[in-house]
PDB file of C-alpha atoms in Angstrom:
ATOM      1  CA  MET A 168      24.705 -20.578-303.346  1.00 50.00           C
ATOM      2  CA  SER A 169      25.483 -22.511-305.975  1.00 48.00           C
ATOM      3  CA  ALA A 170      26.145 -26.791-306.162  1.00 48.00           C
ATOM      4  CA  GLY A 171      29.855 -27.090-304.703  1.00 50.00           C
ATOM      5  CA  GLU A 172      29.733 -23.260-303.458  1.00 48.00           C
ATOM      6  CA  PHE A 173      31.780 -23.271-300.294  1.00 48.00           C
ATOM      7  CA  ASP A 174      30.065 -21.317-297.195  1.00 50.00           C
ATOM      8  CA  GLN A 175      32.022 -19.387-294.600  1.00 53.00           C
ATOM      9  CA  GLN A 176      32.759 -22.270-292.724  1.00 52.00           C
ATOM     10  CA  GLY A 177      34.182 -24.488-295.555  1.00 51.00           C
ATOM     11  CA  ALA A 178      31.213 -26.970-296.255  1.00 50.00           C
ATOM     12  CA  THR A 179      30.290 -27.370-299.338  1.00 45.00           C
ATOM     13  CA  SER A 180      26.319 -26.667-299.797  1.00 45.00           C
ATOM     14  CA  GLU A 181      23.997 -29.576-300.544  1.00 49.00           C
ATOM     15  CA  VAL A 182      21.731 -29.533-303.385  1.00 45.00           C
ATOM     16  CA  GLU A 183      18.073 -30.886-303.677  1.00 44.00           C
ATOM     17  CA  THR A 184      17.361 -33.046-306.337  1.00 45.00           C
ATOM     18  CA  THR A 185      14.847 -34.239-308.402  1.00 43.00           C
ATOM     19  CA  LEU A 186      14.014 -37.715-309.981  1.00 42.00           C
ATOM     20  CA  THR A 187      12.561 -37.907-313.155  1.00 41.00           C
ATOM     21  CA  PHE A 188      11.215 -41.115-314.503  1.00 42.00           C
ATOM     22  CA  ALA A 189      11.646 -42.596-318.099  1.00 42.00           C
ATOM     23  CA  SER A 190       7.946 -41.481-318.737  1.00 41.00           C
ATOM     24  CA  ASP A 191       8.602 -38.006-317.979  1.00 44.00           C
ATOM     25  CA  LEU A 192      11.941 -38.323-320.463  1.00 42.00           C
ATOM     26  CA  VAL A 193       9.186 -39.871-323.663  1.00 44.00           C
ATOM     27  CA  ALA A 194       6.956 -36.697-323.191  1.00 44.00           C
ATOM     28  CA  ASP A 195       9.861 -34.487-323.190  1.00 50.00           C
ATOM     29  CA  LYS A 196      11.277 -35.309-326.132  1.00 52.00           C
ATOM     30  CA  THR A 197       8.058 -36.104-327.949  1.00 52.00           C
ATOM     31  CA  SER A 198       7.096 -32.105-327.089  1.00 58.00           C
ATOM     32  CA  GLU A 199      10.341 -30.947-328.443  1.00 75.00           C
ATOM     33  CA  LEU A 200       9.534 -32.446-332.068  1.00 85.00           C
ATOM     34  CA  THR A 201       8.044 -30.400-334.928  1.00 88.00           C
ATOM     35  CA  SER A 202       4.468 -31.277-336.455  1.00 91.00           C
ATOM     36  CA  GLU A 203       6.126 -32.639-339.055  1.00 91.00           C
ATOM     37  CA  GLU A 204       8.383 -34.919-337.344  1.00 91.00           C
ATOM     38  CA  ALA A 205       5.371 -35.983-334.683  1.00 93.00           C
ATOM     39  CA  ALA A 206       3.439 -36.596-338.526  1.00 94.00           C
ATOM     40  CA  ALA A 207       5.896 -39.380-339.585  1.00 94.00           C
ATOM     41  CA  ILE A 208       6.764 -40.916-335.861  1.00 95.00           C
ATOM     42  CA  ALA A 209       2.557 -41.033-336.171  1.00 95.00           C
ATOM     43  CA  ALA A 210       3.349 -42.551-339.666  1.00 95.00           C
ATOM     44  CA  LEU A 211       6.133 -45.276-338.670  1.00 96.00           C
ATOM     45  CA  PRO A 212       4.494 -48.927-339.924  1.00 95.00           C
ATOM     46  CA  THR A 213       5.111 -51.549-336.973  1.00 95.00           C
ATOM     47  CA  GLY A 214       8.570 -52.993-337.688  1.00 96.00           C
ATOM     48  CA  SER A 215      10.021 -49.716-338.116  1.00 97.00           C
ATOM     49  CA  ALA A 216      11.562 -47.019-336.614  1.00 98.00           C
ATOM     50  CA  LEU A 217      12.713 -43.282-336.996  1.00 98.00           C
ATOM     51  CA  LEU A 218      15.152 -41.495-335.492  1.00 97.00           C
ATOM     52  CA  VAL A 219      16.146 -37.914-335.190  1.00 96.00           C
ATOM     53  CA  VAL A 220      18.906 -36.119-335.211  1.00 96.00           C
ATOM     54  CA  ILE A 221      18.543 -33.663-332.082  1.00 93.00           C
ATOM     55  CA  LYS A 222      22.035 -32.459-331.427  1.00 92.00           C
ATOM     56  CA  GLY A 223      25.487 -32.649-334.257  1.00 88.00           C
ATOM     57  CA  PRO A 224      26.042 -31.439-337.821  1.00 88.00           C
ATOM     58  CA  ASN A 225      22.547 -32.867-339.365  1.00 87.00           C
ATOM     59  CA  ASP A 226      20.737 -31.536-336.838  1.00 90.00           C
ATOM     60  CA  GLY A 227      16.865 -32.171-337.639  1.00 91.00           C
ATOM     61  CA  ALA A 228      17.409 -35.014-339.867  1.00 95.00           C
ATOM     62  CA  ARG A 229      15.407 -37.992-339.800  1.00 96.00           C
ATOM     63  CA  PHE A 230      16.698 -41.677-340.892  1.00 98.00           C
ATOM     64  CA  LEU A 231      14.191 -44.146-341.348  1.00 97.00           C
ATOM     65  CA  LEU A 232      14.926 -47.750-339.729  1.00 98.00           C
ATOM     66  CA  ASP A 233      12.846 -50.165-341.916  1.00 96.00           C
ATOM     67  CA  GLN A 234      15.615 -52.824-342.399  1.00 97.00           C
ATOM     68  CA  GLU A 235      17.182 -56.200-340.558  1.00 98.00           C
ATOM     69  CA  VAL A 236      20.189 -54.392-340.144  1.00 98.00           C
ATOM     70  CA  THR A 237      21.347 -50.617-340.939  1.00 98.00           C
ATOM     71  CA  THR A 238      25.113 -49.456-340.578  1.00 98.00           C
ATOM     72  CA  VAL A 239      26.007 -46.221-339.250  1.00 98.00           C
ATOM     73  CA  GLY A 240      29.259 -44.787-340.193  1.00 98.00           C
ATOM     74  CA  ARG A 241      31.473 -42.487-341.840  1.00 97.00           C
ATOM     75  CA  HIS A 242      31.562 -44.976-345.039  1.00 97.00           C
ATOM     76  CA  PRO A 243      30.005 -43.379-348.094  1.00 95.00           C
ATOM     77  CA  ASN A 244      28.248 -46.481-348.375  1.00 97.00           C
ATOM     78  CA  ALA A 245      26.989 -47.033-344.786  1.00 98.00           C
ATOM     79  CA  ASP A 246      22.703 -47.012-344.839  1.00 98.00           C
ATOM     80  CA  ILE A 247      23.559 -44.097-342.692  1.00 98.00           C
ATOM     81  CA  PHE A 248      26.250 -41.913-343.882  1.00 97.00           C
ATOM     82  CA  LEU A 249      27.417 -39.343-340.801  1.00 96.00           C
ATOM     83  CA  ASP A 250      30.403 -37.257-341.977  1.00 94.00           C
ATOM     84  CA  ASP A 251      31.995 -36.171-339.415  1.00 95.00           C
ATOM     85  CA  VAL A 252      35.638 -37.473-337.477  1.00 96.00           C
ATOM     86  CA  THR A 253      34.071 -38.103-334.438  1.00 97.00           C
ATOM     87  CA  VAL A 254      32.265 -40.470-336.321  1.00 97.00           C
ATOM     88  CA  SER A 255      33.980 -44.004-337.353  1.00 98.00           C
ATOM     89  CA  ARG A 256      34.229 -45.677-340.936  1.00 98.00           C
ATOM     90  CA  ARG A 257      31.750 -48.583-339.371  1.00 98.00           C
ATOM     91  CA  HIS A 258      30.520 -47.394-336.519  1.00 98.00           C
ATOM     92  CA  ALA A 259      27.490 -49.031-335.070  1.00 98.00           C
ATOM     93  CA  GLU A 260      23.907 -50.738-336.048  1.00 98.00           C
ATOM     94  CA  PHE A 261      20.642 -51.300-335.149  1.00 98.00           C
ATOM     95  CA  VAL A 262      19.628 -54.300-335.908  1.00 98.00           C
ATOM     96  CA  ARG A 263      15.836 -55.322-335.884  1.00 97.00           C
ATOM     97  CA  LYS A 264      14.485 -58.475-333.997  1.00 95.00           C
ATOM     98  CA  ASP A 265      10.646 -58.638-334.220  1.00 90.00           C
ATOM     99  CA  LYS A 266       9.723 -55.475-333.376  1.00 91.00           C
ATOM    100  CA  ALA A 267      11.860 -53.897-330.957  1.00 96.00           C
ATOM    101  CA  PHE A 268      15.370 -52.393-332.015  1.00 98.00           C
ATOM    102  CA  LEU A 269      18.985 -52.838-330.573  1.00 98.00           C
ATOM    103  CA  VAL A 270      22.241 -50.692-331.254  1.00 98.00           C
ATOM    104  CA  ARG A 271      25.832 -52.508-331.537  1.00 98.00           C
ATOM    105  CA  ASP A 272      28.479 -50.857-331.566  1.00 98.00           C
ATOM    106  CA  LEU A 273      31.332 -51.564-334.281  1.00 98.00           C
ATOM    107  CA  GLY A 274      34.510 -51.406-332.346  1.00 98.00           C
ATOM    108  CA  SER A 275      34.489 -47.654-333.342  1.00 98.00           C
ATOM    109  CA  LEU A 276      36.939 -45.337-331.693  1.00 97.00           C
ATOM    110  CA  ASN A 277      34.622 -43.096-329.827  1.00 97.00           C
ATOM    111  CA  GLY A 278      31.963 -44.973-329.105  1.00 98.00           C
ATOM    112  CA  THR A 279      28.416 -45.829-329.049  1.00 98.00           C
ATOM    113  CA  TYR A 280      26.357 -44.512-326.048  1.00 98.00           C
ATOM    114  CA  ARG A 281      22.973 -45.095-324.984  1.00 98.00           C
ATOM    115  CA  ASP A 282      21.390 -41.807-322.594  1.00 97.00           C
ATOM    116  CA  GLY A 283      25.174 -41.068-321.803  1.00 96.00           C
ATOM    117  CA  ARG A 284      25.775 -44.307-321.031  1.00 97.00           C
ATOM    118  CA  SER A 285      28.514 -46.589-323.448  1.00 98.00           C
ATOM    119  CA  VAL A 286      27.152 -49.625-324.547  1.00 98.00           C
ATOM    120  CA  GLU A 287      28.559 -52.485-326.881  1.00 98.00           C
ATOM    121  CA  VAL A 288      24.690 -54.088-327.659  1.00 98.00           C
ATOM    122  CA  VAL A 289      21.614 -53.034-326.144  1.00 98.00           C
ATOM    123  CA  GLN A 290      17.835 -52.562-326.644  1.00 98.00           C
ATOM    124  CA  LEU A 291      17.075 -48.704-328.226  1.00 98.00           C
ATOM    125  CA  ASN A 292      13.059 -48.532-325.931  1.00 97.00           C
ATOM    126  CA  ASP A 293      10.937 -45.702-327.396  1.00 97.00           C
ATOM    127  CA  GLY A 294      12.275 -41.453-326.420  1.00 96.00           C
ATOM    128  CA  ASP A 295      16.260 -43.463-326.450  1.00 98.00           C
ATOM    129  CA  GLU A 296      18.988 -40.932-327.017  1.00 98.00           C
ATOM    130  CA  VAL A 297      21.776 -42.645-329.133  1.00 98.00           C
ATOM    131  CA  GLN A 298      25.138 -40.682-329.770  1.00 98.00           C
ATOM    132  CA  ILE A 299      27.511 -41.784-332.534  1.00 98.00           C
ATOM    133  CA  GLY A 300      29.633 -39.373-331.966  1.00 96.00           C
ATOM    134  CA  LYS A 301      28.715 -35.344-332.215  1.00 96.00           C
ATOM    135  CA  PHE A 302      25.071 -36.856-333.469  1.00 97.00           C
ATOM    136  CA  ARG A 303      22.943 -36.929-330.452  1.00 97.00           C
ATOM    137  CA  MET A 304      19.639 -38.586-331.427  1.00 97.00           C
ATOM    138  CA  THR A 305      16.169 -39.897-330.583  1.00 97.00           C
ATOM    139  CA  PHE A 306      14.654 -43.053-330.971  1.00 98.00           C
ATOM    140  CA  PHE A 307      11.219 -43.196-331.779  1.00 98.00           C
ATOM    141  CA  ALA A 308       9.578 -46.509-332.400  1.00 97.00           C
ATOM    142  CA  SER A 309       6.610 -47.313-333.762  1.00 96.00           C
ATOM    143  CA  PRO A 310       3.197 -46.487-332.469  1.00 95.00           C
ATOM    144  CA  ALA A 311       1.656 -49.486-333.868  1.00 93.00           C
ATOM    145  CA  ASP A 312       4.777 -51.541-332.129  1.00 93.00           C
ATOM    146  CA  LEU A 313       4.208 -49.744-329.016  1.00 89.00           C
ATOM    147  CA  GLY A 314       0.888 -51.394-327.891  1.00 71.00           C
ATOM    148  CA  GLY A 315      -1.098 -47.823-328.604  1.00 48.00           C
ATOM    149  CA  VAL A 316       1.008 -46.565-325.969  1.00 46.00           C
ATOM    150  CA  ALA A 317       2.846 -42.858-327.003  1.00 42.00           C
TER     151      ALA A 317
END
């Protein structure tokens, strides 16, 4: 019987679930990387990060975050140009604060998401998934900024 199916008495069945911890999620995401992507992440200098598109029109694309502010949108002058109607012209920006990064929604029509939750401004952690329109990207901080924790 699958989740939500009714048994013969009309009661729904319970489904057993297992919690996944954040460190397990990060490990899963890094195991899905190509050797080239893993090498690019390992080589990131301090104060930088990498976004890897895991789903969307630019699947596999990589975007380096190495500026104080990196803009994302459908406007051709955006630092990260995402050419899809689900992305606003000025959709979001990544802001570097010391060695950490924040993502800030810029009043976009479809919103900005971290790990499936709508956000206005939020600090990113290594392995977080950021969604902008149809684009799902994994955020990877510089290993030098993680204190040697990959």
